Every structure is written in C-alpha cells, then in structure tokens.
Coordinates of C-alpha atoms in Angstrom, one line a residue:
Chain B
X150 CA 0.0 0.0 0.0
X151 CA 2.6 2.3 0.3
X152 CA 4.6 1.5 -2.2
X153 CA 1.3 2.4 -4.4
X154 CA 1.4 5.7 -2.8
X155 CA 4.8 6.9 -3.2
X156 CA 4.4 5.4 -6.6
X157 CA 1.2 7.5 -7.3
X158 CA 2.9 11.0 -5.6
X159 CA 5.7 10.3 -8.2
X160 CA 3.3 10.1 -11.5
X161 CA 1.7 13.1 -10.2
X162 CA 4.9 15.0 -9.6
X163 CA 6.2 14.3 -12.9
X164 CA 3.2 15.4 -14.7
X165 CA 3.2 18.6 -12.9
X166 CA 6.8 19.2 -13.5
X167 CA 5.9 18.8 -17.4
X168 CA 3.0 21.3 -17.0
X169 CA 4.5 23.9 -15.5
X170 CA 7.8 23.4 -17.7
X171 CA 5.7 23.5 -21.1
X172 CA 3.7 26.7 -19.7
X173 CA 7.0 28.4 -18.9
X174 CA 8.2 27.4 -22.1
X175 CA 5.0 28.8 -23.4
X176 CA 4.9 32.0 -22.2
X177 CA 8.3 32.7 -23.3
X178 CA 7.4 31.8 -27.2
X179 CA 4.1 32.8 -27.7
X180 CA 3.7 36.8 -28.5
X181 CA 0.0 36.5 -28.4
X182 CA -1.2 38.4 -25.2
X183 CA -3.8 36.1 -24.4
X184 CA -1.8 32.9 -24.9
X185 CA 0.8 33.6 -22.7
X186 CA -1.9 34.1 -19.7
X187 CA -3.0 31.0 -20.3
X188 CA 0.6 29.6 -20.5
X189 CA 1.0 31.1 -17.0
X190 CA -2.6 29.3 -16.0
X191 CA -1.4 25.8 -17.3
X192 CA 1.9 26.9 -14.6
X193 CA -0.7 26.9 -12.2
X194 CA -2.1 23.8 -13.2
X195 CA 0.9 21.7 -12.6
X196 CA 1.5 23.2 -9.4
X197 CA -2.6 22.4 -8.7
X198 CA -1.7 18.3 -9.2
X199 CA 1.5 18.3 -7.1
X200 CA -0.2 20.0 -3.9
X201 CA -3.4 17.6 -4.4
X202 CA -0.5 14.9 -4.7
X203 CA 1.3 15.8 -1.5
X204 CA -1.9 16.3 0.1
X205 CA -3.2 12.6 -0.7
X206 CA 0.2 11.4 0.7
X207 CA 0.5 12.8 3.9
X208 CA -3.6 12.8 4.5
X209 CA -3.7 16.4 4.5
X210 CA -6.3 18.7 3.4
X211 CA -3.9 21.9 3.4
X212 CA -2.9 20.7 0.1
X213 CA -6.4 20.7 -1.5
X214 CA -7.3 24.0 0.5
X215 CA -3.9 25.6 -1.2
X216 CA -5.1 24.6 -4.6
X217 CA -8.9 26.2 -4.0
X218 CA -6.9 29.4 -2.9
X219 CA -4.5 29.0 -6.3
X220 CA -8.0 29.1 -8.5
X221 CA -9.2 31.7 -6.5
X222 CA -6.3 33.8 -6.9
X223 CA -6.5 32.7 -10.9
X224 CA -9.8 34.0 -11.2
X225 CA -8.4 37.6 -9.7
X226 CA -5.6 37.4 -11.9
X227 CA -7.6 36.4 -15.6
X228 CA -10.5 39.6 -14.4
X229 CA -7.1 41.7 -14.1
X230 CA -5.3 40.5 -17.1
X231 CA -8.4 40.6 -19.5
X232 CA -9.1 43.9 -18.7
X233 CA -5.2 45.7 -19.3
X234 CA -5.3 43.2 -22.6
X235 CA -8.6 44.9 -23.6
X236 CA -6.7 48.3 -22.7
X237 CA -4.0 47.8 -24.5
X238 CA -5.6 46.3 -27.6
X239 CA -7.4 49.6 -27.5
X240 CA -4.3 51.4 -27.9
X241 CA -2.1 49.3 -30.3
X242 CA -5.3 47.3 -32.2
X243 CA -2.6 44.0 -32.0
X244 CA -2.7 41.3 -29.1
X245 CA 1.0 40.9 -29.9
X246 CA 3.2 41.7 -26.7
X247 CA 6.3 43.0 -28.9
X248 CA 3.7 46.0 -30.5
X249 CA 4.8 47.2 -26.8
X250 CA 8.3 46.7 -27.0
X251 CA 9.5 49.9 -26.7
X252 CA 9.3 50.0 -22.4
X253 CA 12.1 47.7 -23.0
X254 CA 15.2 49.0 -21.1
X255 CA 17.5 52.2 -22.8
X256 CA 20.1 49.5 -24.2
X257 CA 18.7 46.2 -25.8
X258 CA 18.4 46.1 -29.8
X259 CA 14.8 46.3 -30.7
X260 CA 13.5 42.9 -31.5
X261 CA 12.8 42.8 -35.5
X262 CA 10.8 40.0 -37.2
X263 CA 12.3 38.1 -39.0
X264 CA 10.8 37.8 -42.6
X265 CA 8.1 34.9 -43.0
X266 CA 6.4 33.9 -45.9
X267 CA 3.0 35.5 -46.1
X268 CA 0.3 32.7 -45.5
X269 CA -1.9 31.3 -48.9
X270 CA -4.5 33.8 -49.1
X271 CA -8.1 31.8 -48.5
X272 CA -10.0 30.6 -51.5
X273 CA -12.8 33.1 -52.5
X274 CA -16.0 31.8 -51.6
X275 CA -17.7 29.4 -53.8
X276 CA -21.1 30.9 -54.5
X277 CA -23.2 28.6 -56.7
X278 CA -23.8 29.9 -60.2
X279 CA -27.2 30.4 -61.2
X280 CA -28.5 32.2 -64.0
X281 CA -29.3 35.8 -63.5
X282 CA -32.6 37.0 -62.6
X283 CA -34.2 40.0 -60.4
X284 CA -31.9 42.3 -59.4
X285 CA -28.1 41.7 -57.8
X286 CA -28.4 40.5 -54.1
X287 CA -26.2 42.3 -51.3
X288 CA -24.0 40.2 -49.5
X289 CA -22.9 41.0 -46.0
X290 CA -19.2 42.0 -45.9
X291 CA -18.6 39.5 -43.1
X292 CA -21.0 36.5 -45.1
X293 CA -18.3 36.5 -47.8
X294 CA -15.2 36.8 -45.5
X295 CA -16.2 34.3 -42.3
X296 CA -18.4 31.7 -45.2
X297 CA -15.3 30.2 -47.3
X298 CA -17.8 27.2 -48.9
X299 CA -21.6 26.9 -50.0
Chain J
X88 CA 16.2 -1.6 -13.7
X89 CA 18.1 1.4 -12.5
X90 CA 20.5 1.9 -15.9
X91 CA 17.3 1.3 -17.6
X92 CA 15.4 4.1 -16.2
X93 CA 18.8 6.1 -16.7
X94 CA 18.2 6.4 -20.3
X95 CA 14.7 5.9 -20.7
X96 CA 13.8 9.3 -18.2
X97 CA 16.4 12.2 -19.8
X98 CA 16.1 10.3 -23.6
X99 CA 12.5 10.5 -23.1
X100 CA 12.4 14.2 -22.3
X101 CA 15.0 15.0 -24.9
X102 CA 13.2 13.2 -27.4
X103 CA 9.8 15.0 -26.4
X104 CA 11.7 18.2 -25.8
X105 CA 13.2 17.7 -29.7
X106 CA 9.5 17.5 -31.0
X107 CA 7.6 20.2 -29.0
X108 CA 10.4 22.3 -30.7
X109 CA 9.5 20.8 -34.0
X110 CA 5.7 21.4 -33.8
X111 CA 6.2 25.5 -32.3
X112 CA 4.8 28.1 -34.5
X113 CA 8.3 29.5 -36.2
X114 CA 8.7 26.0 -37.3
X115 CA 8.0 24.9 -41.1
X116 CA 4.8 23.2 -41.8
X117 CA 6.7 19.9 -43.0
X118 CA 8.0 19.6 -39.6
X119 CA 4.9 19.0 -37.8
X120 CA 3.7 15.9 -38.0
X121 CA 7.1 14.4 -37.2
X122 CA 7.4 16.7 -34.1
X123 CA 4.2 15.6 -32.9
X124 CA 5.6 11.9 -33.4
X125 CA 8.4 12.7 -31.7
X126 CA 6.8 14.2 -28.9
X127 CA 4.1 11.2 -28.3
X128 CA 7.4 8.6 -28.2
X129 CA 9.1 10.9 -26.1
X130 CA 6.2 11.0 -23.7
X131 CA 5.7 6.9 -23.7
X132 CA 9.3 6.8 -22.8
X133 CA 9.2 8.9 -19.4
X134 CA 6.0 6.9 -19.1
X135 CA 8.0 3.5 -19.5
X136 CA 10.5 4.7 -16.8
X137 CA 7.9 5.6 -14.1
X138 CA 6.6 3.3 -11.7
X139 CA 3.2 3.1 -12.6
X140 CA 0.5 2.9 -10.4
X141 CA 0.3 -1.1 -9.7
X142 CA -3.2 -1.9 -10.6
X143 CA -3.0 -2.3 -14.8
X144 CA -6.5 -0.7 -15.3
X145 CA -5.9 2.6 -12.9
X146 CA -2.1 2.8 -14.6
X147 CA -3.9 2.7 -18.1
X148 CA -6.3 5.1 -17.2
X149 CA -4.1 7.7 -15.4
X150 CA -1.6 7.4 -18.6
X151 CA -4.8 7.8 -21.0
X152 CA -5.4 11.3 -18.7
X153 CA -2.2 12.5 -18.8
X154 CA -1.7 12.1 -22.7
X155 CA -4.7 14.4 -23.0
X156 CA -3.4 16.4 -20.1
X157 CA 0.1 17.1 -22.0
X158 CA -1.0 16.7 -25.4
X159 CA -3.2 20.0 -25.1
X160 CA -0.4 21.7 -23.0
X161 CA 1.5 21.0 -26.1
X162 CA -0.9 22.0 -28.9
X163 CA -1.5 25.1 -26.6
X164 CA 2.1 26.1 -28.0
X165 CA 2.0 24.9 -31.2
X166 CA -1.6 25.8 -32.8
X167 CA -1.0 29.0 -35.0
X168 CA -4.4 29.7 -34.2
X169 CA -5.5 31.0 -30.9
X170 CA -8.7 30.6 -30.7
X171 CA -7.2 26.4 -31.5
X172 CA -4.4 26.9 -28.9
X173 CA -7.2 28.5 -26.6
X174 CA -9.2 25.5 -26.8
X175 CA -6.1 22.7 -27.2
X176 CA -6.0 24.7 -23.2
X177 CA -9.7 23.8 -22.5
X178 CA -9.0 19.8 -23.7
X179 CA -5.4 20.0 -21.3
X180 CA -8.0 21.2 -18.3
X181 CA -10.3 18.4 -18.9
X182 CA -7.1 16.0 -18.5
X183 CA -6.3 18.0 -15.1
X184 CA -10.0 17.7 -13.8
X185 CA -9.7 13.8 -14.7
X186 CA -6.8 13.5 -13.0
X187 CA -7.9 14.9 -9.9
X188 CA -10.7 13.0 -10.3
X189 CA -8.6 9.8 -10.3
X190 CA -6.6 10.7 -7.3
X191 CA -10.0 11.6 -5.4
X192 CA -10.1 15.1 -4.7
X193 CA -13.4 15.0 -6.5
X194 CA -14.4 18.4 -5.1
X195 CA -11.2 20.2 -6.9
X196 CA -11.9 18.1 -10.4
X197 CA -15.4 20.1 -10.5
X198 CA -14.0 22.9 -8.8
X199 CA -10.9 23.0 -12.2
X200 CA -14.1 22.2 -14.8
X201 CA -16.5 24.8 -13.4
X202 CA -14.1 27.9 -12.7
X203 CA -11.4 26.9 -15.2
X204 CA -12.7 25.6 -18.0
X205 CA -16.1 27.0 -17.7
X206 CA -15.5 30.7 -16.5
X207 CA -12.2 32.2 -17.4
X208 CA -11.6 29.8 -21.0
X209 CA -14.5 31.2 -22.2
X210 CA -14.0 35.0 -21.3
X211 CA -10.5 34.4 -22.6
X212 CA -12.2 32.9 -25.9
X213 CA -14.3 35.8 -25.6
X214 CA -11.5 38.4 -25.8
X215 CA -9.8 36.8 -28.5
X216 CA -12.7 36.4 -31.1
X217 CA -11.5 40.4 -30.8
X218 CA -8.6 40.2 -32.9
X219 CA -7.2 37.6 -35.2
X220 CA -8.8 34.7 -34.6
X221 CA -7.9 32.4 -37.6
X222 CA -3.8 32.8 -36.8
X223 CA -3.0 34.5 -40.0
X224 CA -1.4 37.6 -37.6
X225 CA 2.9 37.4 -37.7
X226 CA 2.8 37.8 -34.2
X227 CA 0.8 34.2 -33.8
X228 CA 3.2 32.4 -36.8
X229 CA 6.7 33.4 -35.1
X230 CA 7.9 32.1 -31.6
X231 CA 10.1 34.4 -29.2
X232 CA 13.5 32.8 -29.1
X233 CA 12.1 28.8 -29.5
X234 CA 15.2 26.9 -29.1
X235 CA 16.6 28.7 -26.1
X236 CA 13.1 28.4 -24.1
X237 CA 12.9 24.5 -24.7
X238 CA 16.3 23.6 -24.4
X239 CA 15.9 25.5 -20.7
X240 CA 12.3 23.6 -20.4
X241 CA 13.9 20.5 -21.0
X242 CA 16.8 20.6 -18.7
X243 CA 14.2 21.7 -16.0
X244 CA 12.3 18.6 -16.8
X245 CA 15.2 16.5 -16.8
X246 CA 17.2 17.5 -14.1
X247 CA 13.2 17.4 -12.2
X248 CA 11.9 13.9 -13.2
X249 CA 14.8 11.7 -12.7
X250 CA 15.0 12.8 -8.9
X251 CA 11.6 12.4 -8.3
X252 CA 11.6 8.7 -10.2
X253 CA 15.1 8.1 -7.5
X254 CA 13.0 9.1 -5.0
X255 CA 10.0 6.9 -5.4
X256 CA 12.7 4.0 -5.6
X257 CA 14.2 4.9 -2.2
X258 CA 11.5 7.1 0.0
X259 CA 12.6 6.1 2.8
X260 CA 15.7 9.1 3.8
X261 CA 13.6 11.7 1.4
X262 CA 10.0 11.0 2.6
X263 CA 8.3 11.5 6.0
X264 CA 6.6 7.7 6.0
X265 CA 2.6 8.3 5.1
X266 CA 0.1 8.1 7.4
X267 CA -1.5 4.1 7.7
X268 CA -4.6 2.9 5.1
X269 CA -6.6 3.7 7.3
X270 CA -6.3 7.2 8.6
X271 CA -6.7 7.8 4.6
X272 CA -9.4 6.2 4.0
X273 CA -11.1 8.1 6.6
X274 CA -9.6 11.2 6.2
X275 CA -8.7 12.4 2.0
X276 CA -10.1 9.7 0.8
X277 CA -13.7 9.4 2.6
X278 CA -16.7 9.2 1.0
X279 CA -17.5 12.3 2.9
X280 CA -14.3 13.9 2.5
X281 CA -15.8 17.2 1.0
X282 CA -17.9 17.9 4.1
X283 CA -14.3 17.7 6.1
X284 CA -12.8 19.5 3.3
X285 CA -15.5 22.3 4.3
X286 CA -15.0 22.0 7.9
X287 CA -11.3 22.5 7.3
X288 CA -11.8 25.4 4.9
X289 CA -14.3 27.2 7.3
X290 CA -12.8 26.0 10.3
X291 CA -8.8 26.8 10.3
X292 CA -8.7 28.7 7.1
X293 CA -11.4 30.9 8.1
X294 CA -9.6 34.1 7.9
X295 CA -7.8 33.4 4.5
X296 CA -11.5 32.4 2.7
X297 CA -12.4 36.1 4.0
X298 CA -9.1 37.5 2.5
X299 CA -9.9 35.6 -0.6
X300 CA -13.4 37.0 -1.1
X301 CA -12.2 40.5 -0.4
X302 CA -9.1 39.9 -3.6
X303 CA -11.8 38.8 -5.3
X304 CA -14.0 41.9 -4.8
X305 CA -10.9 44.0 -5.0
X306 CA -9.5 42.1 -8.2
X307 CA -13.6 42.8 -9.7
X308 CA -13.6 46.7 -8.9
X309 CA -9.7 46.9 -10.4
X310 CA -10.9 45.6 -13.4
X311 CA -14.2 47.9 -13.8
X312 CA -11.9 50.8 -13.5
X313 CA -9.2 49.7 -15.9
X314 CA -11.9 49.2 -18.7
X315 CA -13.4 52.0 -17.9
X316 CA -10.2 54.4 -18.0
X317 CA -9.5 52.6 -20.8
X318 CA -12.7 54.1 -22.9
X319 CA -12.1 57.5 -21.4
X320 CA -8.6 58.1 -22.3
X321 CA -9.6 57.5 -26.4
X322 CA -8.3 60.8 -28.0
X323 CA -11.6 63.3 -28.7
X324 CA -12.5 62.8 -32.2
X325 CA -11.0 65.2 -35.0
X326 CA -13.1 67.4 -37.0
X327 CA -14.9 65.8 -39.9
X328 CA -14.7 62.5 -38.0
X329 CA -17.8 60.7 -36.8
X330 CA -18.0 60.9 -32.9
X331 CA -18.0 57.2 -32.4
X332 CA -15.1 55.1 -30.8
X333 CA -14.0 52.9 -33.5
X334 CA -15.4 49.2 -33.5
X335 CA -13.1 46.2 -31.8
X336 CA -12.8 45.0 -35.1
X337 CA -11.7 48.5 -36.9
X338 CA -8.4 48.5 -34.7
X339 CA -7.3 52.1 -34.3
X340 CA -3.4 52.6 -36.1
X341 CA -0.8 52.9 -33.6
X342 CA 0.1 56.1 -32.4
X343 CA 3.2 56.5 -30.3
X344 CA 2.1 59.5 -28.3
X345 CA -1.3 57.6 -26.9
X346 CA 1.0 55.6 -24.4
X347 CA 1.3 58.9 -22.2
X348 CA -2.2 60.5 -23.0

C-alpha cells in the first residue's frame, strides 16, 4: 500500500513538472497576449496536481485547500489581465506583446521580425452559379469573409 | 532496472523536448507531424521509466489522462491559431480535472471544470474572437527565441523527473513515512471527504476564505476601472470625423504618443 502511494505521488509529480515546464516554455514563445496568460494558468495547473499529490500522501487537506486558494487567486488574476489586454488592444489594435516593445530597457536592440512567408490567401468563396434573374443581391461583408464554402 | 530508467527518463524528455520544438509556430509546416511523433514517443518513454500505479486498469487510465493532459499543453504552444491553442487549453484542463478526479479530490476536479474551463476559458475565448482569430497575424506564426526556451524547459524537466523517479525507488531518507490505510481512508479519501474539506476550509482557514473574497472583490472593482479608464482616455475625435469610438474590429493605427495621453 505504500509502495502504491509513493508510486502514485511520483506520477503526479512528474506530470506537474511537465506542465508547468511546457507553460513556462510557453509564455516565453508565444507573443499572443492572451496565450501567454493562459501559459501562466497551465503553470498553475501543474503546481494544482502536485499540492493535491502531496496532500493525498501525507492525509492532509492543506494541500487541497492551497489549490482552491491558487484558483481563486487565478480568477483575480484572468479579471485583471483581461481587462489591461482589452486596454492595451485599445491602444495598439494588436494582441501581440512586442507591438509594446518599446518599455524595453535604454540599451537592448529592438526585436525585429524576422521575414516569414505571407500565408496562402483563402480561396474566394464558392457561390453557386445560377442564371441571372431579379436584381443583384447584397451580400454582407462578413458573409463573404467568415463563409469560405456553400 | 536502475540503468534502464537512466536512459529511458532524460532520452525521453529529450526526445519529447526535440518535438515540442519541432511542432512551435516558427517552425516549417513539414516539420509537424514528425514533431508531434516525436513528442508522443518521447512521452511513452518517461511513461515507460515511471513506476506506474500497480493496478494495470488505474495505470492505463491515469496514462490515458495524462496524454490528454500534455498533449493539449503541447498544442497550446503549437496551434497557430489562438482561438485552437485556446481550446487545445480547454482539452489539457479536462485532463487536469480527470486526474484529480482519479486521485480523489473530487471536489477540486469540478472545482478545475467549473471555474477553469467553464469561466475564465470562455472569457478568454471571448477576448480573443477580438482580434485575429484564424492565426493569420505574424505575431501568432513566429515564436520568441524557441530553441533557447525549450532547451531551458527541458533541462528543468530533466534534471526534475529523474530525482523524483530516485525518490520513489528509495523514499525512505527523502520522505516522511505516510500516514497508515486507514487514517486515509477516513480522512482524504472518505466518502464524505468534501464535508471535512469544508470544515477545514471554514474551520482553520477561516480568515484566508475572508481574504480571498475580499481579492476577489478587490480584483472585480480593479478591473471595472481599468476598462473603464480605458474608454475614457480615447483621444476626442477630429473634426470631420464621426463621434464614435471605433469598433473592436476597426483597430485604431498605432500612435506612439497615446502611451502617455
């Protein structure tokens, strides 16, 4: 028995450990504003499995009462964060975090993108063809940019 | 068994390490679906090397959960899209809540489904349907620096994962022995274990609920004022120029001199 236990603390360990090491890794890479909250969310998420872990181990509820406090403080922190991000979209129109790069400190190069090919442009949209009759129809702007098939 | 889990544990996370890298959104297209490969071996190596969890049908279905766990922690990286990454987070918060649920802190399972995946996913979805959602933006198609943050992720994971697999082997100097069966089965892992986990929370922790209601309130009022100083603080329309605040998906151009005005 608790061989089985020290055997489940260690699975659980190890999958938090991945978690919060692929949401660190994430909020370093992604520029999008809103994916690196949630990077830092899926942090919190692997730190949520260890304390339940630790807390099954040692028959304690502290660890299941820190993680209720964790999501509580999450929910502070996404009302916070969603709001600045709305602020800031106001004032740059982008989500990306380097349209702000210019609080960076006096002496670091400015980051520059590197060249990417520009993405396929999307297909036109494939109205059927039907003979004309009665007069032309109006199409919504957004009915011929969000519907790519019939 | 011991030189076995010596390579299977760091190979494992380099190999997984090798394919996140391969699947992030500077990489070429053509080096996806191998990444994704590589990643899924890498994983069912570090799998291989852990102890399991004894019983074959509970070890089958906490490694089921925690392919789903990492494989949307992973496609939370890697989808050029954000409303896909955004939801690739939903699916790895499902695995969470299904882990917990397999440990038996029901209470935090629902708790991680209600508030996480329920609340703040979908306000985050909400936000994003703002901007770009279909990942054609530059800023979505080009990581910050890749290699460097996974070859750091990696070595945390590696240098992590081993010690915790040596400690499971030996607990005994690294481990405080656990409680008996018993006390666990009437304490954590009761049937009534949320009604303790409420007389805990309500009982010792009294204080710190309080102080989490009151961040709560204070983390509400915060954000009512930053959108609203947000909307004030728009420059006063120029002659000529409707008097309307242009639409979330008209984005204003960027004007250097807003930051201070």
């Amino acid at each position: 028995m608790a061989d089985a236990e020290v055997a489940l603390l260690v699975n659980y360990l190890v999958v938090g450990a991945a978690l919060v090491a692929l949401g660190a890794v994430g909020f370093v890479i992604r520029r999008n504003l809103i994916l690196m909250f949630l990077c830092a969310e899926m942090m919190l998420q692997g730190v949520s499995l260890s304390l339940a872990a630790w807390g099954r181990y040692y028959n304690d509820f502290g660890g299941q009462i820190l993680v209720l406090f964790i999501i509580a403080v999450a929910a502070c922190e996404a009302a916070i964060a969603l709001a600045l991000v709305l602020v800031l979209f106001r004032r740059r129109g982008s989500l990306d975090v380097m349209a702000w790069q210019e609080l960076r400190e006096a002496e670091l190069p400015p980051v520059v993108d590197r060249e990417i090919p520009e993405m396929p442009a999307e297909p036109p949209p494939a109205w059927p063809s039907l003979p004309p009759a009665g007069r032309t129809p109006c199409v919504p702007r957004e009915e011929t940019e969000f519907r790519p098939h019939v | 068994m011991r030189p076995l889990e010596l390579v299977l544990l760091p190979g494992g996370v380099a190999l997984g390490a090798v394919g996140v890298w391969m699947m992030l959104p500077g990489a070429p297209a053509e080096r996806r679906a191998p990444g994704i490969l590589l990643a899924v071996a890498g994983a069912a190596l570090v799998a291989a090397g852990l102890p399991g969890l004894g019983d074959p049908l509970t070890s089958a279905l906490f490694f089921v959960l925690c392919g789903v766990t990492l494989l949307g922690a992973a496609g939370t990286l890697a989808f050029r899209s954000p409303v896909y990454a955004a939801l690739s987070f939903g699916l790895s918060l499902l695995g969470t809540a299904g882990l917990l649920f397999l440990q038996g802190t029901q209470f935090l399972g629902v708790a991680t489904v209600v508030v996480y995946a329920g609340a703040i996913l979908v306000t985050f979805l909400f936000v994003l349907m703002l901007a770009e959602p279909r990942g054609r933006a530059t800023y979505d198609r080009v990581g910050f620096g890749p290699g460097m943050a996974v070859l750091c992720g990696a070595l945390l994971v590696a240098t992590l994962i081993p010690t915790l697999a040596s400690m499971g082997r030996k607990p005994e100097g690294l481990l405080r022995p656990p409680p008996p069966a018993d006390a666990r089965r009437q304490g954590v892992l009761a049937s009534q274990h949320v009604k303790q986990l409420g007389n805990e929370l309500f009982g010792r922790h009294l204080v710190a609920i309080q102080g989490a209601g009151v961040l709560l309130l204070a983390a509400l009022v915060g954000a009512a004022v930053l959108v609203g100083q947000g909307r004030t603080r728009l420059p006063a329309p120029r002659a000529g120029q409707p008097a309307q605040s242009p639409g979330p998906n008209q984005p204003r151009p960027s004007q250097g001199s807003d930051i201070h005005g």
